[in-house]
Structures are given as structure tokens and as C-alpha cells.
Amino acid sequence: MKKHDVHKEKLSQMPATTHLKSLQAVEMAIREGSLKAAAGRLGITAAAVGQRIRALEDYLGSDLLVRGRSGLQPTPELAAALPDLQAAFQSLDRVSSTLDFQRISEIHIVADPDWSELWLAPRLPAFREAHQNILFCINGAGDVPTRLGAPDIRVEYGGAERGDALFTDYLVPVCSPDNLRRIADYDQEHEIEGMPLLHLEGHRAEPDRPGFADWFDKFGMRRSGTDRGPYYRRANMALDAVRQDVGFLLCGISLIEGDLDTGSLVLPYPASMGLTAPCPYRLWQRETGHRRPQMRRFVEWVKAESAATARWISDMQTRPGPDAA
């Protein structure tokens, strides 16, 4: 079989949806300038974006992206097709908006993973019970498969100030009940000195996400090693480790409301000893979203739940802390 025929056969074996998703990953990576930014827009991991692009490169037999000073750039092979590629996905977004009425029961959401997994997920069953005909796809998973084009709703922390502010989180140290008992007899001035610290990747990668170093600068309790310890990509992974007595974590208090209620996690200090997040979570929805009653109901519900969370955070800051003595 000739090389051209082999290449053609490979392309024919590539499922159409995978082919389009790979092209979408390429176009988004160029548009955003990095795999990480593209992943945030698509609601998948940076590794998944890279895999989609590599799959297309394997089928085409050539590289499509190179890293430049200003971010990812197209190779000469891609540059010639890039205008058509960009125009195609702009057209797909318009088609998706035009035909949106055909998917009135579906809500497609791309959201900050910590927010979706630890704030939205515990609350969503109550909404679904009251609205059983609404189907969800959240960060590419759920009742219906993800679709090409813009999501119905995007929830982000920080970034450009577009959309509606939901609530501003409040960062506090958290630990397991056993670790709270372990610091009871420590030096009261440096209670967490030598105790293992856990961190979130965002706290060292993004300047608008304070971490333990910022907390210790303000409140003391430790003289050294404020940035030592393992870093976790997702808050739920770090919180699993905290529940197993691995160490202390600084995280948004909105993400641990259920754990505090059940006592699986505790605050070692009064909640007044916390840091207000510099940015709120923001919700943006497609321009056509207000036409759909299902979307209106869901957005109104999210805003009402967010207002309740804001009140709870404010109330928590006035409560006395635990007596570790």
C-alpha cells in the first residue's frame, strides 16, 4: 500500500467526533496561547488537550504547534489552514447558538474544577430533584456528551471581570480532628512549626490565589518552611489527604462546608484568622441563555445558593475557634 493510501486510511479510521475535538483543541490552544488556558476554556485537563493535539499530529504526520515567546504558535503546516480553522469554529459557535432551542433540556457548563466538585456537586442533587427534565454536562461529563462550541455557562475564579459575581471565598487553614489534638501541647507562638503542610498548585502558579506563605506572614504560627510540602492540582485530592491526617491545608471555606458540618474536618483557629480571596467566582452565560426557562431557573438557583454561601461565610468569621488545649 502506498504511503499516501496508508495516511488516508488512518484518517478514515479517526472517529469524526475525535477529529473535531482535536481540531478544536488546536484552535483553542492557538487562541489562548497555552495548553493550560485552552484546557480552562474547554473544561478538560491540559494533559487531555495535549493528547487530542498529539492524536491529530500523529494522523497528519506533522507537528502543528511550536512554543514561542508569546505562547503557542502554529507551524508552517498549520499556519496555511489556520484562518479557515478559526472561521470554522466561529461558525460552529453561531450554529450552536442558532440551533440552541433544539437542546432546551441540556445545560453545558465549564467551571473551575474545585468550585464544581466541592461547591456545586453537593448542592446539585436538590436542584435535579426539583427539575428532573434538565440534563447536565459539567466539564465534559454528565448526563449528555460534551458538544463543540461555547458552553451555556462558564464559572471562573478571577480572570476578566465579565459575568456576574457569585461569592468571594475566604481562605482558612483546615485539618483533621486528630491533627488538631496533636498541636494542643505545641508552642503557642509557633503551633504549626514542623507540622506537614499541603498546598494547591494554584497557590504558587497564580498570584491572585493566596497560599500558606501569605497566611503565615499575617498570623505567624510558623517560622520556616511555609512553602514546603506536597502540591496538589485539585482541592478534593488535597482534602482527601487532610482527612487521612496527612497535614494542614489552606483552602476556601466554601469548599468544606459539608466537612465542617460532619466534623470530618475542623478549623484549628478561629475563622476570623483567614484571608479574603482577591477575586470572586463569576458566572457568565451565553447571550441566548436568557431565552431558555431551564437556564433561567438554574442561574437563579446558583445565584440564590451563592448568596446563602456568602451569608454563611460572613457568619463563620464571627464564630469562636476551637479550644485545642
PDB file of C-alpha atoms in Angstrom:
ATOM      1  CA  MET A   1       0.000   0.000   0.000  1.00  0.00           C
ATOM      2  CA  LYS A   2       1.324   3.425  -0.896  1.00  0.00           C
ATOM      3  CA  LYS A   3       2.243   5.881   1.880  1.00  0.00           C
ATOM      4  CA  HIS A   4      -0.498   8.262   0.765  1.00  0.00           C
ATOM      5  CA  ASP A   5      -3.073   5.477   0.932  1.00  0.00           C
ATOM      6  CA  VAL A   6      -1.906   4.435   4.405  1.00  0.00           C
ATOM      7  CA  HIS A   7      -2.216   8.007   5.604  1.00  0.00           C
ATOM      8  CA  LYS A   8      -5.674   8.301   4.068  1.00  0.00           C
ATOM      9  CA  GLU A   9      -6.758   5.057   5.716  1.00  0.00           C
ATOM     10  CA  LYS A  10      -5.596   6.307   9.116  1.00  0.00           C
ATOM     11  CA  LEU A  11      -7.616   9.480   8.694  1.00  0.00           C
ATOM     12  CA  SER A  12     -10.671   7.495   7.709  1.00  0.00           C
ATOM     13  CA  GLN A  13     -10.329   5.422  10.873  1.00  0.00           C
ATOM     14  CA  MET A  14     -10.332   8.509  13.086  1.00  0.00           C
ATOM     15  CA  PRO A  15     -13.838   8.987  14.524  1.00  0.00           C
ATOM     16  CA  ALA A  16     -15.431  12.223  13.360  1.00  0.00           C
ATOM     17  CA  THR A  17     -16.082  13.449  16.888  1.00  0.00           C
ATOM     18  CA  THR A  18     -12.473  12.810  17.922  1.00  0.00           C
ATOM     19  CA  HIS A  19     -11.275  14.530  14.768  1.00  0.00           C
ATOM     20  CA  LEU A  20     -13.350  17.629  15.546  1.00  0.00           C
ATOM     21  CA  LYS A  21     -12.329  17.660  19.199  1.00  0.00           C
ATOM     22  CA  SER A  22      -8.678  17.508  18.181  1.00  0.00           C
ATOM     23  CA  LEU A  23      -9.137  20.395  15.769  1.00  0.00           C
ATOM     24  CA  GLN A  24     -10.972  22.291  18.490  1.00  0.00           C
ATOM     25  CA  ALA A  25      -8.060  21.727  20.887  1.00  0.00           C
ATOM     26  CA  VAL A  26      -5.587  23.022  18.294  1.00  0.00           C
ATOM     27  CA  GLU A  27      -7.661  26.127  17.544  1.00  0.00           C
ATOM     28  CA  MET A  28      -8.233  26.885  21.233  1.00  0.00           C
ATOM     29  CA  ALA A  29      -4.542  26.395  22.102  1.00  0.00           C
ATOM     30  CA  ILE A  30      -3.575  28.928  19.439  1.00  0.00           C
ATOM     31  CA  ARG A  31      -6.311  31.322  20.523  1.00  0.00           C
ATOM     32  CA  GLU A  32      -5.368  31.158  24.219  1.00  0.00           C
ATOM     33  CA  GLY A  33      -1.608  30.771  23.799  1.00  0.00           C
ATOM     34  CA  SER A  34      -1.145  27.745  26.063  1.00  0.00           C
ATOM     35  CA  LEU A  35      -2.471  24.265  26.738  1.00  0.00           C
ATOM     36  CA  LYS A  36      -3.435  25.242  30.279  1.00  0.00           C
ATOM     37  CA  ALA A  37      -5.519  28.208  29.139  1.00  0.00           C
ATOM     38  CA  ALA A  38      -7.120  26.102  26.403  1.00  0.00           C
ATOM     39  CA  ALA A  39      -7.941  23.430  28.981  1.00  0.00           C
ATOM     40  CA  GLY A  40      -9.694  26.017  31.138  1.00  0.00           C
ATOM     41  CA  ARG A  41     -11.813  27.129  28.209  1.00  0.00           C
ATOM     42  CA  LEU A  42     -12.707  23.570  27.197  1.00  0.00           C
ATOM     43  CA  GLY A  43     -13.316  22.243  30.692  1.00  0.00           C
ATOM     44  CA  ILE A  44     -10.737  19.454  30.455  1.00  0.00           C
ATOM     45  CA  THR A  45      -7.185  18.995  31.711  1.00  0.00           C
ATOM     46  CA  ALA A  46      -4.120  20.373  29.958  1.00  0.00           C
ATOM     47  CA  ALA A  47      -2.962  16.778  29.521  1.00  0.00           C
ATOM     48  CA  ALA A  48      -6.192  15.950  27.678  1.00  0.00           C
ATOM     49  CA  VAL A  49      -5.718  18.955  25.386  1.00  0.00           C
ATOM     50  CA  GLY A  50      -2.186  17.766  24.628  1.00  0.00           C
ATOM     51  CA  GLN A  51      -3.411  14.240  23.910  1.00  0.00           C
ATOM     52  CA  ARG A  52      -6.017  15.489  21.440  1.00  0.00           C
ATOM     53  CA  ILE A  53      -3.436  17.583  19.621  1.00  0.00           C
ATOM     54  CA  ARG A  54      -0.888  14.771  19.532  1.00  0.00           C
ATOM     55  CA  ALA A  55      -3.528  12.384  18.151  1.00  0.00           C
ATOM     56  CA  LEU A  56      -4.163  14.762  15.256  1.00  0.00           C
ATOM     57  CA  GLU A  57      -0.447  15.286  14.681  1.00  0.00           C
ATOM     58  CA  ASP A  58       0.048  11.516  14.534  1.00  0.00           C
ATOM     59  CA  TYR A  59      -2.666  11.171  11.909  1.00  0.00           C
ATOM     60  CA  LEU A  60      -1.352  14.076   9.865  1.00  0.00           C
ATOM     61  CA  GLY A  61       2.276  13.050  10.254  1.00  0.00           C
ATOM     62  CA  SER A  62       3.474  16.555  11.126  1.00  0.00           C
ATOM     63  CA  ASP A  63       3.739  18.938  14.079  1.00  0.00           C
ATOM     64  CA  LEU A  64       1.083  21.628  14.367  1.00  0.00           C
ATOM     65  CA  LEU A  65       2.269  23.796  17.266  1.00  0.00           C
ATOM     66  CA  VAL A  66       5.551  25.292  18.438  1.00  0.00           C
ATOM     67  CA  ARG A  67       6.221  27.246  21.611  1.00  0.00           C
ATOM     68  CA  GLY A  68       7.246  30.857  21.050  1.00  0.00           C
ATOM     69  CA  ARG A  69       7.967  33.793  23.333  1.00  0.00           C
ATOM     70  CA  SER A  70       4.343  34.890  23.247  1.00  0.00           C
ATOM     71  CA  GLY A  71       2.928  31.387  23.701  1.00  0.00           C
ATOM     72  CA  LEU A  72       1.994  28.613  21.332  1.00  0.00           C
ATOM     73  CA  GLN A  73       2.361  29.393  17.635  1.00  0.00           C
ATOM     74  CA  PRO A  74       1.284  27.474  14.507  1.00  0.00           C
ATOM     75  CA  THR A  75       3.850  25.592  12.475  1.00  0.00           C
ATOM     76  CA  PRO A  76       4.011  26.449   8.757  1.00  0.00           C
ATOM     77  CA  GLU A  77       1.849  23.383   8.075  1.00  0.00           C
ATOM     78  CA  LEU A  78      -0.891  24.703  10.334  1.00  0.00           C
ATOM     79  CA  ALA A  79      -0.481  28.398   9.509  1.00  0.00           C
ATOM     80  CA  ALA A  80      -1.810  27.923   5.989  1.00  0.00           C
ATOM     81  CA  ALA A  81      -5.019  26.325   7.317  1.00  0.00           C
ATOM     82  CA  LEU A  82      -5.422  28.426  10.462  1.00  0.00           C
ATOM     83  CA  PRO A  83      -7.721  31.151   9.050  1.00  0.00           C
ATOM     84  CA  ASP A  84     -10.151  28.500   7.794  1.00  0.00           C
ATOM     85  CA  LEU A  85      -9.903  26.607  11.089  1.00  0.00           C
ATOM     86  CA  GLN A  86     -10.674  29.713  13.134  1.00  0.00           C
ATOM     87  CA  ALA A  87     -13.532  30.701  10.828  1.00  0.00           C
ATOM     88  CA  ALA A  88     -14.952  27.188  11.067  1.00  0.00           C
ATOM     89  CA  PHE A  89     -15.190  27.230  14.861  1.00  0.00           C
ATOM     90  CA  GLN A  90     -16.614  30.731  14.855  1.00  0.00           C
ATOM     91  CA  SER A  91     -19.281  29.383  12.502  1.00  0.00           C
ATOM     92  CA  LEU A  92     -19.870  26.383  14.772  1.00  0.00           C
ATOM     93  CA  ASP A  93     -20.432  28.726  17.718  1.00  0.00           C
ATOM     94  CA  ARG A  94     -23.025  30.636  15.678  1.00  0.00           C
ATOM     95  CA  VAL A  95     -24.701  27.419  14.548  1.00  0.00           C
ATOM     96  CA  SER A  96     -24.780  26.168  18.134  1.00  0.00           C
ATOM     97  CA  SER A  97     -26.450  29.412  19.231  1.00  0.00           C
ATOM     98  CA  THR A  98     -28.936  29.360  16.358  1.00  0.00           C
ATOM     99  CA  LEU A  99     -29.989  25.758  16.987  1.00  0.00           C
ATOM    100  CA  ASP A 100     -29.864  26.060  20.760  1.00  0.00           C
ATOM    101  CA  PHE A 101     -33.643  25.686  21.032  1.00  0.00           C
ATOM    102  CA  GLN A 102     -33.239  22.065  19.955  1.00  0.00           C
ATOM    103  CA  ARG A 103     -31.355  21.282  23.183  1.00  0.00           C
ATOM    104  CA  ILE A 104     -33.508  23.178  25.623  1.00  0.00           C
ATOM    105  CA  SER A 105     -33.292  20.434  28.251  1.00  0.00           C
ATOM    106  CA  GLU A 106     -29.467  20.419  28.276  1.00  0.00           C
ATOM    107  CA  ILE A 107     -27.179  22.742  30.224  1.00  0.00           C
ATOM    108  CA  HIS A 108     -23.486  22.608  29.340  1.00  0.00           C
ATOM    109  CA  ILE A 109     -21.158  24.034  31.986  1.00  0.00           C
ATOM    110  CA  VAL A 110     -17.431  24.687  32.033  1.00  0.00           C
ATOM    111  CA  ALA A 111     -16.352  25.636  35.542  1.00  0.00           C
ATOM    112  CA  ASP A 112     -13.470  25.964  37.944  1.00  0.00           C
ATOM    113  CA  PRO A 113     -12.947  22.306  38.955  1.00  0.00           C
ATOM    114  CA  ASP A 114     -12.772  22.990  42.707  1.00  0.00           C
ATOM    115  CA  TRP A 115     -15.995  25.008  42.548  1.00  0.00           C
ATOM    116  CA  SER A 116     -17.823  22.389  40.501  1.00  0.00           C
ATOM    117  CA  GLU A 117     -16.611  19.385  42.502  1.00  0.00           C
ATOM    118  CA  LEU A 118     -16.803  20.784  46.045  1.00  0.00           C
ATOM    119  CA  TRP A 119     -19.397  23.571  45.933  1.00  0.00           C
ATOM    120  CA  LEU A 120     -21.787  22.717  43.101  1.00  0.00           C
ATOM    121  CA  ALA A 121     -21.799  18.902  43.262  1.00  0.00           C
ATOM    122  CA  PRO A 122     -23.131  18.608  46.859  1.00  0.00           C
ATOM    123  CA  ARG A 123     -25.947  21.062  46.081  1.00  0.00           C
ATOM    124  CA  LEU A 124     -26.921  19.878  42.606  1.00  0.00           C
ATOM    125  CA  PRO A 125     -28.988  16.807  43.649  1.00  0.00           C
ATOM    126  CA  ALA A 126     -31.562  19.082  45.306  1.00  0.00           C
ATOM    127  CA  PHE A 127     -31.929  21.109  42.108  1.00  0.00           C
ATOM    128  CA  ARG A 128     -32.129  17.980  39.973  1.00  0.00           C
ATOM    129  CA  GLU A 129     -34.840  16.533  42.210  1.00  0.00           C
ATOM    130  CA  ALA A 130     -36.956  19.617  41.598  1.00  0.00           C
ATOM    131  CA  HIS A 131     -36.135  19.775  37.865  1.00  0.00           C
ATOM    132  CA  GLN A 132     -35.812  16.188  36.689  1.00  0.00           C
ATOM    133  CA  ASN A 133     -36.102  17.026  32.996  1.00  0.00           C
ATOM    134  CA  ILE A 134     -32.899  19.105  32.929  1.00  0.00           C
ATOM    135  CA  LEU A 135     -29.746  17.294  31.806  1.00  0.00           C
ATOM    136  CA  PHE A 136     -26.228  18.447  32.625  1.00  0.00           C
ATOM    137  CA  CYS A 137     -22.779  18.199  31.137  1.00  0.00           C
ATOM    138  CA  ILE A 138     -20.223  19.651  33.547  1.00  0.00           C
ATOM    139  CA  ASN A 139     -16.616  19.888  32.444  1.00  0.00           C
ATOM    140  CA  GLY A 140     -17.202  17.264  29.787  1.00  0.00           C
ATOM    141  CA  ALA A 141     -19.017  14.688  31.931  1.00  0.00           C
ATOM    142  CA  GLY A 142     -22.605  14.088  32.944  1.00  0.00           C
ATOM    143  CA  ASP A 143     -25.984  13.140  31.515  1.00  0.00           C
ATOM    144  CA  VAL A 144     -25.139  14.154  27.939  1.00  0.00           C
ATOM    145  CA  PRO A 145     -21.867  14.235  25.982  1.00  0.00           C
ATOM    146  CA  THR A 146     -19.956  17.464  25.610  1.00  0.00           C
ATOM    147  CA  ARG A 147     -20.630  19.486  22.499  1.00  0.00           C
ATOM    148  CA  LEU A 148     -18.495  21.627  20.256  1.00  0.00           C
ATOM    149  CA  GLY A 149     -18.865  25.362  20.568  1.00  0.00           C
ATOM    150  CA  ALA A 150     -19.230  27.636  23.575  1.00  0.00           C
ATOM    151  CA  PRO A 151     -20.744  26.241  26.809  1.00  0.00           C
ATOM    152  CA  ASP A 152     -24.036  27.570  28.124  1.00  0.00           C
ATOM    153  CA  ILE A 153     -22.444  28.635  31.390  1.00  0.00           C
ATOM    154  CA  ARG A 154     -18.906  29.332  32.473  1.00  0.00           C
ATOM    155  CA  VAL A 155     -17.907  29.759  36.131  1.00  0.00           C
ATOM    156  CA  GLU A 156     -14.406  31.049  36.767  1.00  0.00           C
ATOM    157  CA  TYR A 157     -12.310  32.326  39.630  1.00  0.00           C
ATOM    158  CA  GLY A 158     -10.599  35.625  38.851  1.00  0.00           C
ATOM    159  CA  GLY A 159      -9.725  36.497  35.297  1.00  0.00           C
ATOM    160  CA  ALA A 160     -11.505  39.152  33.283  1.00  0.00           C
ATOM    161  CA  GLU A 161     -14.375  40.813  35.131  1.00  0.00           C
ATOM    162  CA  ARG A 162     -17.153  39.590  32.899  1.00  0.00           C
ATOM    163  CA  GLY A 163     -20.311  37.940  34.017  1.00  0.00           C
ATOM    164  CA  ASP A 164     -21.954  38.118  37.436  1.00  0.00           C
ATOM    165  CA  ALA A 165     -20.066  37.808  40.722  1.00  0.00           C
ATOM    166  CA  LEU A 166     -21.353  34.857  42.757  1.00  0.00           C
ATOM    167  CA  PHE A 167     -19.464  34.996  46.048  1.00  0.00           C
ATOM    168  CA  THR A 168     -15.979  35.750  47.337  1.00  0.00           C
ATOM    169  CA  ASP A 169     -14.354  32.849  49.136  1.00  0.00           C
ATOM    170  CA  TYR A 170     -12.433  33.026  52.385  1.00  0.00           C
ATOM    171  CA  LEU A 171      -9.231  31.017  52.870  1.00  0.00           C
ATOM    172  CA  VAL A 172      -8.628  29.272  56.191  1.00  0.00           C
ATOM    173  CA  PRO A 173      -6.322  26.506  57.474  1.00  0.00           C
ATOM    174  CA  VAL A 174      -8.063  23.174  57.877  1.00  0.00           C
ATOM    175  CA  CYS A 175      -7.007  19.856  59.404  1.00  0.00           C
ATOM    176  CA  SER A 176      -8.368  16.578  60.725  1.00  0.00           C
ATOM    177  CA  PRO A 177      -9.591  16.252  64.333  1.00  0.00           C
ATOM    178  CA  ASP A 178      -6.543  14.092  65.156  1.00  0.00           C
ATOM    179  CA  ASN A 179      -4.108  16.719  63.892  1.00  0.00           C
ATOM    180  CA  LEU A 180      -5.941  19.361  65.914  1.00  0.00           C
ATOM    181  CA  ARG A 181      -5.234  17.302  69.034  1.00  0.00           C
ATOM    182  CA  ARG A 182      -1.581  16.915  68.034  1.00  0.00           C
ATOM    183  CA  ILE A 183      -0.922  20.655  68.141  1.00  0.00           C
ATOM    184  CA  ALA A 184      -2.642  21.087  71.532  1.00  0.00           C
ATOM    185  CA  ASP A 185       0.617  20.933  73.513  1.00  0.00           C
ATOM    186  CA  TYR A 186       2.803  22.772  70.982  1.00  0.00           C
ATOM    187  CA  ASP A 187       4.463  26.121  71.496  1.00  0.00           C
ATOM    188  CA  GLN A 188       1.528  28.537  71.419  1.00  0.00           C
ATOM    189  CA  GLU A 189       3.523  31.082  69.428  1.00  0.00           C
ATOM    190  CA  HIS A 190       4.522  28.641  66.677  1.00  0.00           C
ATOM    191  CA  GLU A 191       1.863  25.952  66.925  1.00  0.00           C
ATOM    192  CA  ILE A 192       2.285  24.556  63.403  1.00  0.00           C
ATOM    193  CA  GLU A 193       6.084  24.589  63.404  1.00  0.00           C
ATOM    194  CA  GLY A 194       7.222  21.259  61.930  1.00  0.00           C
ATOM    195  CA  MET A 195       3.723  20.090  61.094  1.00  0.00           C
ATOM    196  CA  PRO A 196       3.261  18.861  57.484  1.00  0.00           C
ATOM    197  CA  LEU A 197       1.720  21.390  55.124  1.00  0.00           C
ATOM    198  CA  LEU A 198      -0.236  20.610  51.964  1.00  0.00           C
ATOM    199  CA  HIS A 199      -0.599  23.112  49.137  1.00  0.00           C
ATOM    200  CA  LEU A 200      -2.636  23.696  45.983  1.00  0.00           C
ATOM    201  CA  GLU A 201      -0.857  24.235  42.677  1.00  0.00           C
ATOM    202  CA  GLY A 202      -2.809  27.403  42.064  1.00  0.00           C
ATOM    203  CA  HIS A 203      -1.310  28.998  45.164  1.00  0.00           C
ATOM    204  CA  ARG A 204       2.159  29.050  43.648  1.00  0.00           C
ATOM    205  CA  ALA A 205       1.214  29.350  39.987  1.00  0.00           C
ATOM    206  CA  GLU A 206      -1.332  32.166  40.182  1.00  0.00           C
ATOM    207  CA  PRO A 207      -0.642  35.437  42.043  1.00  0.00           C
ATOM    208  CA  ASP A 208      -4.344  36.027  42.761  1.00  0.00           C
ATOM    209  CA  ARG A 209      -4.612  32.849  44.846  1.00  0.00           C
ATOM    210  CA  PRO A 210      -3.014  33.345  48.305  1.00  0.00           C
ATOM    211  CA  GLY A 211      -1.331  30.361  49.931  1.00  0.00           C
ATOM    212  CA  PHE A 212       0.139  29.304  53.241  1.00  0.00           C
ATOM    213  CA  ALA A 213       3.100  31.698  52.906  1.00  0.00           C
ATOM    214  CA  ASP A 214       0.662  34.618  52.852  1.00  0.00           C
ATOM    215  CA  TRP A 215      -1.292  33.239  55.806  1.00  0.00           C
ATOM    216  CA  PHE A 216       1.807  32.723  57.975  1.00  0.00           C
ATOM    217  CA  ASP A 217       3.082  36.188  57.064  1.00  0.00           C
ATOM    218  CA  LYS A 218      -0.107  37.622  58.554  1.00  0.00           C
ATOM    219  CA  PHE A 219      -0.760  35.343  61.512  1.00  0.00           C
ATOM    220  CA  GLY A 220       2.577  33.777  62.462  1.00  0.00           C
ATOM    221  CA  MET A 221       2.329  30.266  63.955  1.00  0.00           C
ATOM    222  CA  ARG A 222       5.379  29.098  61.998  1.00  0.00           C
ATOM    223  CA  ARG A 223       8.896  30.418  61.435  1.00  0.00           C
ATOM    224  CA  SER A 224      10.123  28.413  58.452  1.00  0.00           C
ATOM    225  CA  GLY A 225       9.154  26.018  55.691  1.00  0.00           C
ATOM    226  CA  THR A 226       5.905  27.765  54.836  1.00  0.00           C
ATOM    227  CA  ASP A 227       6.153  26.616  51.216  1.00  0.00           C
ATOM    228  CA  ARG A 228       7.346  23.070  51.901  1.00  0.00           C
ATOM    229  CA  GLY A 229       5.212  20.010  51.389  1.00  0.00           C
ATOM    230  CA  PRO A 230       3.348  18.347  48.517  1.00  0.00           C
ATOM    231  CA  TYR A 231       1.349  20.346  45.979  1.00  0.00           C
ATOM    232  CA  TYR A 232      -1.997  19.101  44.688  1.00  0.00           C
ATOM    233  CA  ARG A 233      -3.654  20.016  41.406  1.00  0.00           C
ATOM    234  CA  ARG A 234      -7.194  19.772  42.794  1.00  0.00           C
ATOM    235  CA  ALA A 235      -8.575  20.708  46.193  1.00  0.00           C
ATOM    236  CA  ASN A 236     -10.551  17.467  46.532  1.00  0.00           C
ATOM    237  CA  MET A 237      -7.316  15.455  46.270  1.00  0.00           C
ATOM    238  CA  ALA A 238      -5.643  17.559  48.953  1.00  0.00           C
ATOM    239  CA  LEU A 239      -8.696  17.389  51.220  1.00  0.00           C
ATOM    240  CA  ASP A 240      -8.724  13.588  50.966  1.00  0.00           C
ATOM    241  CA  ALA A 241      -5.174  13.650  52.305  1.00  0.00           C
ATOM    242  CA  VAL A 242      -6.150  16.043  55.109  1.00  0.00           C
ATOM    243  CA  ARG A 243      -8.977  13.736  56.171  1.00  0.00           C
ATOM    244  CA  GLN A 244      -6.397  10.943  56.453  1.00  0.00           C
ATOM    245  CA  ASP A 245      -4.320  13.035  58.915  1.00  0.00           C
ATOM    246  CA  VAL A 246      -1.579  13.816  56.368  1.00  0.00           C
ATOM    247  CA  GLY A 247      -1.325  17.517  57.242  1.00  0.00           C
ATOM    248  CA  PHE A 248      -2.787  21.014  57.154  1.00  0.00           C
ATOM    249  CA  LEU A 249      -4.244  22.751  54.087  1.00  0.00           C
ATOM    250  CA  LEU A 250      -5.225  26.336  53.336  1.00  0.00           C
ATOM    251  CA  CYS A 251      -8.375  26.360  51.209  1.00  0.00           C
ATOM    252  CA  GLY A 252     -11.582  28.209  50.536  1.00  0.00           C
ATOM    253  CA  ILE A 253     -14.047  27.711  53.352  1.00  0.00           C
ATOM    254  CA  SER A 254     -16.917  27.402  50.852  1.00  0.00           C
ATOM    255  CA  LEU A 255     -15.388  24.119  49.661  1.00  0.00           C
ATOM    256  CA  ILE A 256     -15.519  22.419  53.070  1.00  0.00           C
ATOM    257  CA  GLU A 257     -18.947  23.394  54.432  1.00  0.00           C
ATOM    258  CA  GLY A 258     -20.143  19.786  54.465  1.00  0.00           C
ATOM    259  CA  ASP A 259     -16.947  18.521  56.113  1.00  0.00           C
ATOM    260  CA  LEU A 260     -17.227  21.122  58.863  1.00  0.00           C
ATOM    261  CA  ASP A 261     -20.853  20.154  59.462  1.00  0.00           C
ATOM    262  CA  THR A 262     -19.994  16.455  59.829  1.00  0.00           C
ATOM    263  CA  GLY A 263     -16.763  17.068  61.778  1.00  0.00           C
ATOM    264  CA  SER A 264     -14.544  15.185  59.321  1.00  0.00           C
ATOM    265  CA  LEU A 265     -12.516  18.388  59.037  1.00  0.00           C
ATOM    266  CA  VAL A 266     -12.009  21.146  61.607  1.00  0.00           C
ATOM    267  CA  LEU A 267     -10.590  24.652  61.730  1.00  0.00           C
ATOM    268  CA  PRO A 268      -7.556  24.788  64.041  1.00  0.00           C
ATOM    269  CA  TYR A 269      -8.038  28.555  64.539  1.00  0.00           C
ATOM    270  CA  PRO A 270     -10.970  30.945  64.640  1.00  0.00           C
ATOM    271  CA  ALA A 271     -12.346  31.603  61.174  1.00  0.00           C
ATOM    272  CA  SER A 272     -11.546  35.267  61.739  1.00  0.00           C
ATOM    273  CA  MET A 273      -7.923  34.219  61.105  1.00  0.00           C
ATOM    274  CA  GLY A 274      -8.379  33.915  57.369  1.00  0.00           C
ATOM    275  CA  LEU A 275      -7.645  35.644  54.078  1.00  0.00           C
ATOM    276  CA  THR A 276     -10.335  37.028  51.833  1.00  0.00           C
ATOM    277  CA  ALA A 277      -9.809  35.811  48.278  1.00  0.00           C
ATOM    278  CA  PRO A 278      -8.784  38.691  45.969  1.00  0.00           C
ATOM    279  CA  CYS A 279     -11.333  37.654  43.326  1.00  0.00           C
ATOM    280  CA  PRO A 280     -14.863  36.243  43.424  1.00  0.00           C
ATOM    281  CA  TYR A 281     -16.216  33.323  41.479  1.00  0.00           C
ATOM    282  CA  ARG A 282     -18.018  34.716  38.442  1.00  0.00           C
ATOM    283  CA  LEU A 283     -20.768  33.236  36.296  1.00  0.00           C
ATOM    284  CA  TRP A 284     -21.041  34.042  32.613  1.00  0.00           C
ATOM    285  CA  GLN A 285     -23.751  32.675  30.343  1.00  0.00           C
ATOM    286  CA  ARG A 286     -24.259  32.690  26.611  1.00  0.00           C
ATOM    287  CA  GLU A 287     -26.179  35.613  25.199  1.00  0.00           C
ATOM    288  CA  THR A 288     -29.014  33.291  24.171  1.00  0.00           C
ATOM    289  CA  GLY A 289     -29.261  31.680  27.600  1.00  0.00           C
ATOM    290  CA  HIS A 290     -31.916  34.022  28.968  1.00  0.00           C
ATOM    291  CA  ARG A 291     -34.343  32.759  26.299  1.00  0.00           C
ATOM    292  CA  ARG A 292     -34.472  29.296  27.846  1.00  0.00           C
ATOM    293  CA  PRO A 293     -36.546  28.874  31.028  1.00  0.00           C
ATOM    294  CA  GLN A 294     -34.353  25.956  32.144  1.00  0.00           C
ATOM    295  CA  MET A 295     -31.270  28.158  32.008  1.00  0.00           C
ATOM    296  CA  ARG A 296     -33.015  30.977  33.857  1.00  0.00           C
ATOM    297  CA  ARG A 297     -34.108  28.614  36.617  1.00  0.00           C
ATOM    298  CA  PHE A 298     -30.647  27.155  37.026  1.00  0.00           C
ATOM    299  CA  VAL A 299     -28.849  30.520  37.014  1.00  0.00           C
ATOM    300  CA  GLU A 300     -31.328  31.951  39.518  1.00  0.00           C
ATOM    301  CA  TRP A 301     -30.807  28.903  41.724  1.00  0.00           C
ATOM    302  CA  VAL A 302     -26.999  29.193  41.550  1.00  0.00           C
ATOM    303  CA  LYS A 303     -27.210  32.879  42.480  1.00  0.00           C
ATOM    304  CA  ALA A 304     -29.528  32.149  45.404  1.00  0.00           C
ATOM    305  CA  GLU A 305     -27.250  29.379  46.684  1.00  0.00           C
ATOM    306  CA  SER A 306     -24.243  31.685  46.256  1.00  0.00           C
ATOM    307  CA  ALA A 307     -25.948  34.397  48.301  1.00  0.00           C
ATOM    308  CA  ALA A 308     -26.576  31.832  51.043  1.00  0.00           C
ATOM    309  CA  THR A 309     -22.902  30.828  50.909  1.00  0.00           C
ATOM    310  CA  ALA A 310     -21.830  34.472  51.226  1.00  0.00           C
ATOM    311  CA  ARG A 311     -24.005  34.857  54.329  1.00  0.00           C
ATOM    312  CA  TRP A 312     -22.613  31.637  55.794  1.00  0.00           C
ATOM    313  CA  ILE A 313     -19.019  32.768  55.212  1.00  0.00           C
ATOM    314  CA  SER A 314     -19.759  36.088  56.922  1.00  0.00           C
ATOM    315  CA  ASP A 315     -21.353  34.276  59.874  1.00  0.00           C
ATOM    316  CA  MET A 316     -18.443  31.832  60.179  1.00  0.00           C
ATOM    317  CA  GLN A 317     -15.951  34.681  60.564  1.00  0.00           C
ATOM    318  CA  THR A 318     -17.629  35.750  63.819  1.00  0.00           C
ATOM    319  CA  ARG A 319     -17.635  32.317  65.440  1.00  0.00           C
ATOM    320  CA  PRO A 320     -15.092  31.451  68.131  1.00  0.00           C
ATOM    321  CA  GLY A 321     -12.388  28.986  67.255  1.00  0.00           C
ATOM    322  CA  PRO A 322     -11.774  25.546  68.774  1.00  0.00           C
ATOM    323  CA  ASP A 323     -10.127  25.118  72.138  1.00  0.00           C
ATOM    324  CA  ALA A 324      -7.104  22.968  71.333  1.00  0.00           C
ATOM    325  CA  ALA A 325      -5.859  22.907  74.874  1.00  0.00           C
TER     326      ALA A 325
END
